[in-house]
Amino acid sequence: MQSDRPSSSINRRVLISGMALLPALSGMPLGSTAQAQTTQDNTLASWNEGPAKQAILDFVKATTERASPSFVPPEERIATFDQDGTLWVEQPIYSQVIYCLDRVPAVVEKTPKLKSVEPFKTVLSGNREAIAKLSLHDLEKILAATLTGMSVEEFNAEAKKWLTAAKDARWKRLHTDLIYQPMLEVMQYLRANGFKTYIVTGGGQDFVRVYSERVYGVPVEQVVGTAGGTRFGYHKDGQPFLTKEPKLLLNDDKAGKPEGIHLMIGRRPYAAFGNSDGDRQMLEYTGTGDGARLMMLVLHDDAKREYAYGPAQGLPNSRVGTFTQALHDEAKKKSWTVISMKNDWRRIFPFDQNA
Amino acid sequence: MQSDRPSSSINRRVLISGMALLPALSGMPLGSTAQAQTTQDNTLASWNEGPAKQAILDFVKATTERASPSFVPPEERIATFDQDGTLWVEQPIYSQVIYCLDRVPAVVEKTPKLKSVEPFKTVLSGNREAIAKLSLHDLEKILAATLTGMSVEEFNAEAKKWLTAAKDARWKRLHTDLIYQPMLEVMQYLRANGFKTYIVTGGGQDFVRVYSERVYGVPVEQVVGTAGGTRFGYHKDGQPFLTKEPKLLLNDDKAGKPEGIHLMIGRRPYAAFGNSDGDRQMLEYTGTGDGARLMMLVLHDDAKREYAYGPAQGLPNSRVGTFTQALHDEAKKKSWTVISMKNDWRRIFPFDQNA
């Protein structure tokens, strides 16, 4: 969410501070996405043959075959995945920001005086152009108002309700349907080979936890995200509960990603997947370790099936997921693998059966 | 570490802020403690028959038998363990504090001007009485100086070196030898029944991670502790590294324990083990969940084999691990189980073969 005009667009940094805010949901059943690949034939079925697929196969072979000089003991096998733009669609705007905007009417209903106060007034107007021009400071207010000040359970229930109802404008599908089938297959393949798969996202840790297990097969305790503090307190009947506070603990973007990995996991990953400048430090940190390491970046170069953006390939810039020329150069220099959606992915979404 | 004279003793709160500071070590091999119990005969072998042992057996049966009305799906099976006084000896002073005091000479060597500055001067004097009288503010300075300002790797190497050399004054053994065999067996038994065992400690997260896997069979990513921030930066050659910063992110004691559990795990535990007021909120939070839950408190009532302290039983008060009368009353009221070291444990330490 970096832009040439930071004052009129949603900035990743700000978004993140606002997202420091959300709670967790336990006990969601494992969906079919959690099933491990068992046959070699079916491995990475949605990937075309090419250097990206080969890099994944080579890495798994190098780290899991006993005789390999770069064999990694199972307990050290950690793979981290950015979410927005790496596991699911981030255009035209992060799904969690839509959630926050959608929550504004409920917040105003609870606190009616906000009705005539900016930025809530503008959001309520429904004027898209005006909403798009909201300042960073305004967005911080919206994120704080919609993601904090309620119990963890209340937040979970609201987020869950929204996720099972709100539809994306282009595909008219749930946001959790707009996940990349090839990336699900990589996660499954790595898990089938003893890797623990973590999501390491600039998005809100508690928000992503609401659906991580069901959608990605990633348990809540393996979600690292931008995180806010909670406050332990008691209901009148003496029952304890946690309230989501507007206090940022972890800004899980850019340098915050390796910092968050250290805090929450405590091990350097062997594989890391991203798609933007926000993932650069995570890939650098991963690549600094000994032995075989896998660093991959998703390039959005498929306007027909998804989106095309990022200046590296002369594609239009974007308000989200900036894949800069500098990142492209670093990837080339350090032999990180760039995944071309257009060329490397036979199929984009699970619902896309035309592949 | 609460005391009647807080200004002259080591206070848990302060200790904790100081501990916000340490790093992690990956790749330690699983020791024998990670082996799951497989035969019923051998289950909880160091426990005497009685209500404490029975409570553990009943809980596991209730949560893991398919036909049980309180069956818990494997992915939700979380058990949390305090460390100091629950998994290992905390008397007469927390081992990590000894580590920090032992590190002072090295810090002074690096920054010679500290030699004549308090509190470093007092620590260097070796005057035990004077050291015991250091103020909380002084201790904060010592913790900050010895636990921050170095890379994660440097900290890990120093802590590892100390842990394999420093001996306890009473038993003349490594601190990591002074672990409670019955608690190792509970952890093993729970893991053998599909539970994920977490350490949730007021001690430094990075410090405990150095030995958690080897000593307790708990992987580094399942250690929740008082945690400080790190800062991502680059060496001159461009290699990235993390520096431990004197910035408190999580004060993992009292209310900070459920808050830390939410941040790091995102699920409410089904079982929680502690021994002091610092664990009260964790047990309350655990006990608030539906279905079968297990809350246990270790009472140190065995002066002969270990220590006897805690006012609840008319035992002497202590500078660490306060088991207050109020906690005792709450445990009774809420049917938490108090473990008597004297009566419930046949054997205290792994090295104690006289049981």
XYZ file of C-alpha atoms in Angstrom, chain A residues 22-30 75-76 78 152-153 156 196 198 205-206 209 213 219-223 227-228 230-232 234 238-242 244 247-250 255-256 258-268 280-282 284-285 287-288 334, chain B residues 22-30 75-76 78 152-153 156 196 198 205-206 209 213 219-223 227-228 230-232 234 238-242 244 247-250 255-256 258-268 280-282 284-285 287-288 334:
126
model
C -7.845 -7.822 16.137
C -8.575 -11.171 17.965
C -8.528 -14.910 17.319
C -10.944 -17.706 16.759
C -10.182 -21.254 17.671
C -11.682 -24.490 16.644
C -12.451 -23.951 12.982
C -12.464 -27.305 11.237
C -9.724 -28.126 8.799
C 11.491 -29.614 13.772
C 13.403 -26.853 11.976
C 9.588 -23.557 8.772
C -11.979 -10.842 21.354
C -15.130 -12.954 21.028
C -14.336 -12.860 16.018
C 5.266 -26.054 9.361
C 3.129 -19.965 8.777
C -3.227 -11.221 13.102
C -6.620 -11.688 14.701
C -6.837 -16.180 12.339
C -7.378 -22.892 9.345
C -3.781 -23.215 12.491
C -4.314 -19.966 14.370
C -1.078 -20.367 16.313
C 0.800 -20.275 13.008
C -0.491 -16.863 11.991
C -0.926 -7.320 16.314
C -2.334 -5.065 18.943
C -5.414 -6.920 24.560
C -6.443 -6.075 28.100
C -7.470 -8.734 30.582
C -13.575 -9.128 34.350
C -16.396 -12.228 37.675
C -15.813 -13.974 34.353
C -12.567 -12.848 32.760
C -12.319 -11.652 29.167
C -9.886 -9.912 26.811
C -8.874 -5.487 22.002
C -2.090 -0.321 21.135
C 0.322 -1.537 18.474
C 2.585 -4.405 19.555
C 3.855 -5.661 16.232
C 11.570 -4.973 8.907
C 8.668 -5.926 11.166
C 11.696 -10.775 10.520
C 11.149 -9.103 13.895
C 7.719 -10.722 14.102
C 9.102 -14.078 13.008
C 11.634 -13.922 15.809
C 9.004 -12.928 18.356
C 6.351 -15.433 17.377
C 8.301 -18.371 15.939
C 11.859 -17.996 17.152
C 13.371 -19.794 14.168
C 14.687 -18.531 10.853
C 11.866 -7.920 1.220
C 13.339 -8.138 4.727
C 11.635 -11.465 5.378
C 16.609 -11.399 3.133
C 16.412 -12.853 6.645
C 18.171 -16.191 2.639
C 20.878 -15.417 5.190
C 20.317 -13.072 -4.968
C 16.187 -11.829 24.873
C 16.518 -13.936 21.623
C 15.902 -17.454 20.380
C 17.877 -20.498 19.421
C 16.681 -22.941 16.851
C 17.658 -26.433 16.105
C 18.262 -27.940 19.508
C 17.690 -31.670 19.352
C 14.780 -33.205 21.191
C -6.038 -29.137 17.013
C -7.604 -27.380 20.010
C -3.478 -26.670 24.291
C 20.128 -12.577 18.810
C 22.958 -14.980 17.923
C 21.972 -17.277 22.353
C 0.454 -29.127 22.365
C 3.416 -24.495 25.802
C 11.106 -15.741 26.110
C 14.453 -15.824 24.370
C 13.953 -20.874 24.184
C 13.435 -28.189 23.444
C 9.938 -26.422 20.690
C 10.985 -22.775 20.651
C 7.805 -21.711 18.889
C 5.840 -22.995 21.883
C 7.560 -20.746 24.393
C 9.481 -10.486 25.336
C 11.298 -7.453 24.102
C 14.285 -6.710 18.199
C 15.570 -4.376 15.515
C 16.311 -5.579 11.998
C 22.455 -4.920 8.331
C 24.946 -6.340 3.804
C 24.001 -9.398 5.855
C 20.870 -8.765 7.906
C 20.658 -9.472 11.637
C 18.392 -8.796 14.611
C 17.832 -7.214 21.015
C 11.796 -2.251 24.565
C 9.135 -4.275 26.357
C 6.554 -5.893 24.073
C 4.989 -8.433 26.389
C -2.803 -10.401 33.393
C 0.007 -10.496 30.846
C -3.692 -14.555 29.138
C -2.800 -11.536 27.001
C 0.376 -13.303 25.901
C -1.505 -16.525 25.242
C -3.885 -14.658 22.979
C -1.047 -12.912 21.164
C 1.180 -15.929 20.681
C -1.203 -18.881 20.549
C -4.633 -17.458 19.809
C -6.489 -20.264 21.586
C -7.732 -20.625 25.137
C -3.799 -16.659 38.639
C -5.155 -14.918 35.551
C -3.908 -17.692 33.264
C -8.903 -18.043 35.441
C -8.787 -17.587 31.683
C -11.142 -22.174 33.572
C -13.612 -19.871 31.848
C -13.090 -22.944 41.796
